[in-house]
Amino acid sequence: MDGSGWRPVKRTRTFEDVLAQIERRITEDGLTAGDRLPAERQLAEQLGVSRSSVREAMRVLETLGVVSSQAGRGPDAGAVLTSRPDSALTDLLRLHLGLAGLEMREVIGTRQMIEQWAAAQAAGARADTSALAAALAGMDAAGSAEEFVEHDTAFHCAIADASGNRLIAAIMRSLRDSMRIYSVEAVRRLGDTSILRADHVRILAAIERGAADEAVAAVSEHLAHAYPSLFT
């Protein structure tokens, strides 16, 4: 990446201007995951700002999962663009849940809307269900609530993946990861997971048959079984 596309930024709100410039270059240059940004010193010179301003902007972008900063010289210098939207969303959702900024009812309601849509899309497309079947087998072999939730999460994330929408898949992963501790508690309270297994079998079967309406209904009933206090 040469320096011809960078514009000196305004001295006011330098930090935000640096972020805006980086975003603009990513868009205009068609940069993707794996591409490298200029080194900190070079970027500061091209933008006409201090290295501390560039460093601050990079810290924010790294926190958001947009770049991965690493030390290096020459061609190895500069942050590398990454693609971890689910990681950033997970961190934000977990923080808001911890601060009681979001209620569990809101999280589960959002998950219900997303997963019903994803299941309908997967069924309509007759998507590959091998990942769902593998997760179901993992749940059958689980020896603890934590292990069950691990495979349960894989099952529901696989539904989102099967929808073909990467943003939906990222949001679903962030929702599930941020509420993992609550999911484990729900499984422990339930004790017998046979009803959840039956729900998973129904969801899988509906998607395999291409029965979108049945898949939607099965997802809704499954969440009601897992979180009964939120559906009364």
mmCIF file of C-alpha atoms in Angstrom:
data_model
loop_
_atom_site.group_PDB
_atom_site.id
_atom_site.type_symbol
_atom_site.label_atom_id
_atom_site.label_comp_id
_atom_site.label_asym_id
_atom_site.label_seq_id
_atom_site.Cartn_x
_atom_site.Cartn_y
_atom_site.Cartn_z
ATOM 1 C CA MET A 1 0.000 0.000 0.000
ATOM 2 C CA ASP A 2 1.610 3.316 -1.062
ATOM 3 C CA GLY A 3 1.183 6.671 0.650
ATOM 4 C CA SER A 4 -0.613 8.487 -2.184
ATOM 5 C CA GLY A 5 -4.123 7.772 -0.877
ATOM 6 C CA TRP A 6 -3.649 9.163 2.618
ATOM 7 C CA ARG A 7 -4.804 12.686 3.451
ATOM 8 C CA PRO A 8 -3.498 14.847 6.294
ATOM 9 C CA VAL A 9 -6.127 14.791 9.023
ATOM 10 C CA LYS A 10 -7.565 17.693 10.967
ATOM 11 C CA ARG A 11 -5.910 18.492 14.268
ATOM 12 C CA THR A 12 -9.234 18.406 16.094
ATOM 13 C CA ARG A 13 -10.423 14.960 17.143
ATOM 14 C CA THR A 14 -7.272 13.430 15.695
ATOM 15 C CA PHE A 15 -8.024 9.983 17.066
ATOM 16 C CA GLU A 16 -11.412 9.787 15.295
ATOM 17 C CA ASP A 17 -9.924 11.199 12.095
ATOM 18 C CA VAL A 18 -7.245 8.512 12.036
ATOM 19 C CA LEU A 19 -9.930 5.825 12.390
ATOM 20 C CA ALA A 20 -11.974 7.420 9.597
ATOM 21 C CA GLN A 21 -8.944 7.503 7.283
ATOM 22 C CA ILE A 22 -8.134 3.868 7.925
ATOM 23 C CA GLU A 23 -11.757 2.878 7.320
ATOM 24 C CA ARG A 24 -11.779 4.872 4.071
ATOM 25 C CA ARG A 25 -8.615 3.208 2.796
ATOM 26 C CA ILE A 26 -9.891 -0.243 3.683
ATOM 27 C CA THR A 27 -13.019 0.450 1.642
ATOM 28 C CA GLU A 28 -11.419 2.252 -1.311
ATOM 29 C CA ASP A 29 -8.468 -0.109 -1.666
ATOM 30 C CA GLY A 30 -10.625 -3.204 -1.282
ATOM 31 C CA LEU A 31 -8.467 -4.528 1.552
ATOM 32 C CA THR A 32 -9.431 -7.847 3.096
ATOM 33 C CA ALA A 33 -8.367 -10.067 5.987
ATOM 34 C CA GLY A 34 -4.650 -10.809 5.791
ATOM 35 C CA ASP A 35 -3.676 -7.498 4.176
ATOM 36 C CA ARG A 36 -1.231 -5.327 6.076
ATOM 37 C CA LEU A 37 -1.529 -1.642 6.981
ATOM 38 C CA PRO A 38 1.527 0.625 6.897
ATOM 39 C CA ALA A 39 3.812 0.581 9.935
ATOM 40 C CA GLU A 40 2.973 2.963 12.772
ATOM 41 C CA ARG A 41 5.724 5.454 11.923
ATOM 42 C CA GLN A 42 4.933 5.448 8.218
ATOM 43 C CA LEU A 43 1.220 5.818 8.846
ATOM 44 C CA ALA A 44 1.783 8.744 11.209
ATOM 45 C CA GLU A 45 3.923 10.522 8.586
ATOM 46 C CA GLN A 46 1.402 9.938 5.806
ATOM 47 C CA LEU A 47 -1.475 11.209 7.947
ATOM 48 C CA GLY A 48 0.469 14.091 9.455
ATOM 49 C CA VAL A 49 -0.300 13.076 13.033
ATOM 50 C CA SER A 50 1.634 11.843 16.043
ATOM 51 C CA ARG A 51 2.518 8.204 16.454
ATOM 52 C CA SER A 52 0.543 8.183 19.718
ATOM 53 C CA SER A 53 -2.640 9.072 17.783
ATOM 54 C CA VAL A 54 -2.024 6.209 15.372
ATOM 55 C CA ARG A 55 -1.244 3.884 18.277
ATOM 56 C CA GLU A 56 -4.508 4.792 20.015
ATOM 57 C CA ALA A 57 -6.511 4.201 16.848
ATOM 58 C CA MET A 58 -4.844 0.818 16.362
ATOM 59 C CA ARG A 59 -5.664 -0.199 19.929
ATOM 60 C CA VAL A 60 -9.331 0.508 19.294
ATOM 61 C CA LEU A 61 -9.296 -1.387 15.989
ATOM 62 C CA GLU A 62 -7.604 -4.345 17.667
ATOM 63 C CA THR A 63 -10.208 -4.363 20.433
ATOM 64 C CA LEU A 64 -12.939 -4.359 17.779
ATOM 65 C CA GLY A 65 -11.341 -7.329 16.050
ATOM 66 C CA VAL A 66 -10.463 -5.376 12.894
ATOM 67 C CA VAL A 67 -6.672 -5.609 13.092
ATOM 68 C CA SER A 68 -4.032 -7.704 14.788
ATOM 69 C CA SER A 69 -0.991 -5.687 15.823
ATOM 70 C CA GLN A 70 2.385 -7.357 15.762
ATOM 71 C CA ALA A 71 5.973 -6.225 16.027
ATOM 72 C CA GLY A 72 8.173 -6.389 12.968
ATOM 73 C CA ARG A 73 10.436 -4.560 10.555
ATOM 74 C CA GLY A 74 10.372 -3.912 6.852
ATOM 75 C CA PRO A 75 7.666 -5.929 5.085
ATOM 76 C CA ASP A 76 6.644 -7.484 8.396
ATOM 77 C CA ALA A 77 5.858 -4.129 10.041
ATOM 78 C CA GLY A 78 2.291 -2.858 10.429
ATOM 79 C CA ALA A 79 -1.003 -4.222 11.695
ATOM 80 C CA VAL A 80 -2.683 -7.038 9.805
ATOM 81 C CA LEU A 81 -6.380 -6.865 8.980
ATOM 82 C CA THR A 82 -8.381 -9.661 10.556
ATOM 83 C CA SER A 83 -11.977 -10.810 10.480
ATOM 84 C CA ARG A 84 -13.291 -11.490 13.987
ATOM 85 C CA PRO A 85 -16.660 -9.701 14.230
ATOM 86 C CA ASP A 86 -18.077 -12.388 16.505
ATOM 87 C CA SER A 87 -15.241 -11.936 19.000
ATOM 88 C CA ALA A 88 -15.828 -8.194 19.320
ATOM 89 C CA LEU A 89 -19.598 -8.648 19.609
ATOM 90 C CA THR A 90 -19.124 -11.340 22.249
ATOM 91 C CA ASP A 91 -16.978 -9.071 24.405
ATOM 92 C CA LEU A 92 -19.480 -6.218 24.202
ATOM 93 C CA LEU A 93 -22.499 -8.413 24.941
ATOM 94 C CA ARG A 94 -20.767 -10.136 27.854
ATOM 95 C CA LEU A 95 -19.892 -6.746 29.350
ATOM 96 C CA HIS A 96 -23.468 -5.455 29.036
ATOM 97 C CA LEU A 97 -24.861 -8.642 30.535
ATOM 98 C CA GLY A 98 -22.422 -8.370 33.430
ATOM 99 C CA LEU A 99 -23.399 -4.754 34.035
ATOM 100 C CA ALA A 100 -27.105 -5.629 33.767
ATOM 101 C CA GLY A 101 -27.285 -3.417 30.699
ATOM 102 C CA LEU A 102 -29.185 -6.203 28.943
ATOM 103 C CA GLU A 103 -31.752 -8.520 30.483
ATOM 104 C CA MET A 104 -31.720 -12.216 29.701
ATOM 105 C CA ARG A 105 -35.230 -11.883 28.266
ATOM 106 C CA GLU A 106 -33.880 -9.434 25.691
ATOM 107 C CA VAL A 107 -30.991 -11.694 24.752
ATOM 108 C CA ILE A 108 -33.159 -14.795 24.398
ATOM 109 C CA GLY A 109 -35.789 -12.826 22.463
ATOM 110 C CA THR A 110 -33.133 -11.652 20.032
ATOM 111 C CA ARG A 111 -31.762 -15.150 19.725
ATOM 112 C CA GLN A 112 -35.245 -16.487 19.014
ATOM 113 C CA MET A 113 -35.811 -14.059 16.142
ATOM 114 C CA ILE A 114 -32.389 -14.712 14.628
ATOM 115 C CA GLU A 115 -32.505 -18.476 14.981
ATOM 116 C CA GLN A 116 -36.030 -18.823 13.631
ATOM 117 C CA TRP A 117 -35.004 -16.870 10.531
ATOM 118 C CA ALA A 118 -31.791 -18.876 10.173
ATOM 119 C CA ALA A 119 -33.612 -22.199 10.503
ATOM 120 C CA ALA A 120 -36.151 -21.172 7.880
ATOM 121 C CA GLN A 121 -33.378 -20.117 5.492
ATOM 122 C CA ALA A 122 -31.440 -23.326 6.069
ATOM 123 C CA ALA A 123 -34.540 -25.429 5.464
ATOM 124 C CA GLY A 124 -35.476 -23.504 2.349
ATOM 125 C CA ALA A 125 -32.005 -24.009 0.914
ATOM 126 C CA ARG A 126 -31.828 -27.682 1.959
ATOM 127 C CA ALA A 127 -28.475 -26.770 3.482
ATOM 128 C CA ASP A 128 -25.832 -29.273 4.535
ATOM 129 C CA THR A 129 -26.705 -30.508 8.038
ATOM 130 C CA SER A 130 -23.613 -32.586 8.783
ATOM 131 C CA ALA A 131 -22.368 -30.066 11.368
ATOM 132 C CA LEU A 132 -25.729 -30.196 13.168
ATOM 133 C CA ALA A 133 -25.651 -33.997 13.214
ATOM 134 C CA ALA A 134 -22.109 -33.990 14.610
ATOM 135 C CA ALA A 135 -23.095 -31.548 17.357
ATOM 136 C CA LEU A 136 -26.117 -33.687 18.225
ATOM 137 C CA ALA A 137 -23.859 -36.721 18.584
ATOM 138 C CA GLY A 138 -21.583 -34.671 20.829
ATOM 139 C CA MET A 139 -24.486 -33.770 23.092
ATOM 140 C CA ASP A 140 -25.450 -37.431 23.371
ATOM 141 C CA ALA A 141 -21.935 -38.266 24.561
ATOM 142 C CA ALA A 142 -21.590 -35.277 26.909
ATOM 143 C CA GLY A 143 -20.644 -36.108 30.478
ATOM 144 C CA SER A 144 -21.318 -32.723 32.074
ATOM 145 C CA ALA A 145 -23.482 -29.638 31.689
ATOM 146 C CA GLU A 146 -20.481 -27.699 30.403
ATOM 147 C CA GLU A 147 -19.738 -30.287 27.737
ATOM 148 C CA PHE A 148 -23.400 -30.473 26.758
ATOM 149 C CA VAL A 149 -23.548 -26.691 26.322
ATOM 150 C CA GLU A 150 -20.388 -26.749 24.216
ATOM 151 C CA HIS A 151 -22.031 -29.065 21.689
ATOM 152 C CA ASP A 152 -25.403 -27.353 22.054
ATOM 153 C CA THR A 153 -23.714 -24.082 21.116
ATOM 154 C CA ALA A 154 -22.105 -25.766 18.112
ATOM 155 C CA PHE A 155 -25.534 -27.064 17.043
ATOM 156 C CA HIS A 156 -27.235 -23.686 17.117
ATOM 157 C CA CYS A 157 -24.286 -21.878 15.546
ATOM 158 C CA ALA A 158 -24.370 -24.478 12.780
ATOM 159 C CA ILE A 159 -27.983 -23.491 12.086
ATOM 160 C CA ALA A 160 -26.844 -19.885 11.683
ATOM 161 C CA ASP A 161 -23.984 -20.990 9.423
ATOM 162 C CA ALA A 162 -26.424 -23.009 7.318
ATOM 163 C CA SER A 163 -28.490 -19.854 6.706
ATOM 164 C CA GLY A 164 -25.692 -18.604 4.475
ATOM 165 C CA ASN A 165 -25.572 -15.199 6.176
ATOM 166 C CA ARG A 166 -22.160 -14.559 7.754
ATOM 167 C CA LEU A 167 -23.353 -11.621 9.856
ATOM 168 C CA ILE A 168 -26.189 -13.691 11.310
ATOM 169 C CA ALA A 169 -23.659 -16.418 12.089
ATOM 170 C CA ALA A 170 -21.349 -13.919 13.823
ATOM 171 C CA ILE A 171 -24.194 -12.484 15.882
ATOM 172 C CA MET A 172 -25.370 -15.944 16.909
ATOM 173 C CA ARG A 173 -21.887 -16.913 18.048
ATOM 174 C CA SER A 174 -21.568 -13.725 20.041
ATOM 175 C CA LEU A 175 -24.950 -14.290 21.678
ATOM 176 C CA ARG A 176 -24.156 -17.879 22.608
ATOM 177 C CA ASP A 177 -20.634 -17.137 23.836
ATOM 178 C CA SER A 178 -21.729 -14.168 25.916
ATOM 179 C CA MET A 179 -24.411 -16.207 27.706
ATOM 180 C CA ARG A 180 -22.470 -19.470 28.069
ATOM 181 C CA ILE A 181 -22.550 -19.384 31.879
ATOM 182 C CA TYR A 182 -26.337 -18.860 31.841
ATOM 183 C CA SER A 183 -26.770 -21.760 29.418
ATOM 184 C CA VAL A 184 -24.824 -24.073 31.712
ATOM 185 C CA GLU A 185 -26.982 -22.993 34.656
ATOM 186 C CA ALA A 186 -30.138 -23.638 32.619
ATOM 187 C CA VAL A 187 -29.010 -27.178 31.752
ATOM 188 C CA ARG A 188 -28.158 -27.878 35.393
ATOM 189 C CA ARG A 189 -31.574 -26.657 36.527
ATOM 190 C CA LEU A 190 -33.279 -28.805 33.931
ATOM 191 C CA GLY A 191 -31.302 -31.918 34.896
ATOM 192 C CA ASP A 192 -32.741 -34.277 32.306
ATOM 193 C CA THR A 193 -31.746 -33.097 28.836
ATOM 194 C CA SER A 194 -33.883 -35.608 26.945
ATOM 195 C CA ILE A 195 -36.479 -32.961 26.082
ATOM 196 C CA LEU A 196 -33.755 -30.719 24.673
ATOM 197 C CA ARG A 197 -32.412 -33.615 22.631
ATOM 198 C CA ALA A 198 -35.876 -34.288 21.226
ATOM 199 C CA ASP A 199 -36.111 -30.620 20.258
ATOM 200 C CA HIS A 200 -32.764 -30.794 18.467
ATOM 201 C CA VAL A 201 -33.846 -33.889 16.560
ATOM 202 C CA ARG A 202 -37.010 -32.088 15.438
ATOM 203 C CA ILE A 203 -35.092 -29.021 14.315
ATOM 204 C CA LEU A 204 -32.589 -31.126 12.381
ATOM 205 C CA ALA A 205 -35.284 -33.232 10.753
ATOM 206 C CA ALA A 206 -37.301 -30.173 9.692
ATOM 207 C CA ILE A 207 -34.266 -28.543 8.088
ATOM 208 C CA GLU A 208 -33.351 -31.786 6.292
ATOM 209 C CA ARG A 209 -36.904 -32.063 4.911
ATOM 210 C CA GLY A 210 -36.924 -28.436 3.819
ATOM 211 C CA ALA A 211 -39.884 -27.746 6.126
ATOM 212 C CA ALA A 212 -39.244 -24.117 7.049
ATOM 213 C CA ASP A 213 -42.410 -23.604 9.112
ATOM 214 C CA GLU A 214 -41.724 -26.726 11.159
ATOM 215 C CA ALA A 215 -38.141 -25.644 11.752
ATOM 216 C CA VAL A 216 -39.298 -22.234 13.006
ATOM 217 C CA ALA A 217 -41.836 -23.808 15.371
ATOM 218 C CA ALA A 218 -39.290 -26.322 16.639
ATOM 219 C CA VAL A 219 -36.791 -23.558 17.455
ATOM 220 C CA SER A 220 -39.431 -21.608 19.389
ATOM 221 C CA GLU A 221 -40.516 -24.642 21.389
ATOM 222 C CA HIS A 222 -36.905 -25.542 22.131
ATOM 223 C CA LEU A 223 -36.153 -22.137 23.643
ATOM 224 C CA ALA A 224 -39.333 -22.339 25.714
ATOM 225 C CA HIS A 225 -38.156 -25.692 27.100
ATOM 226 C CA ALA A 226 -34.643 -24.379 27.831
ATOM 227 C CA TYR A 227 -35.794 -21.108 29.446
ATOM 228 C CA PRO A 228 -39.336 -21.736 30.719
ATOM 229 C CA SER A 229 -39.372 -18.741 33.060
ATOM 230 C CA LEU A 230 -38.945 -16.396 30.076
ATOM 231 C CA PHE A 231 -41.863 -17.848 28.106
ATOM 232 C CA THR A 232 -44.595 -17.817 30.762
#
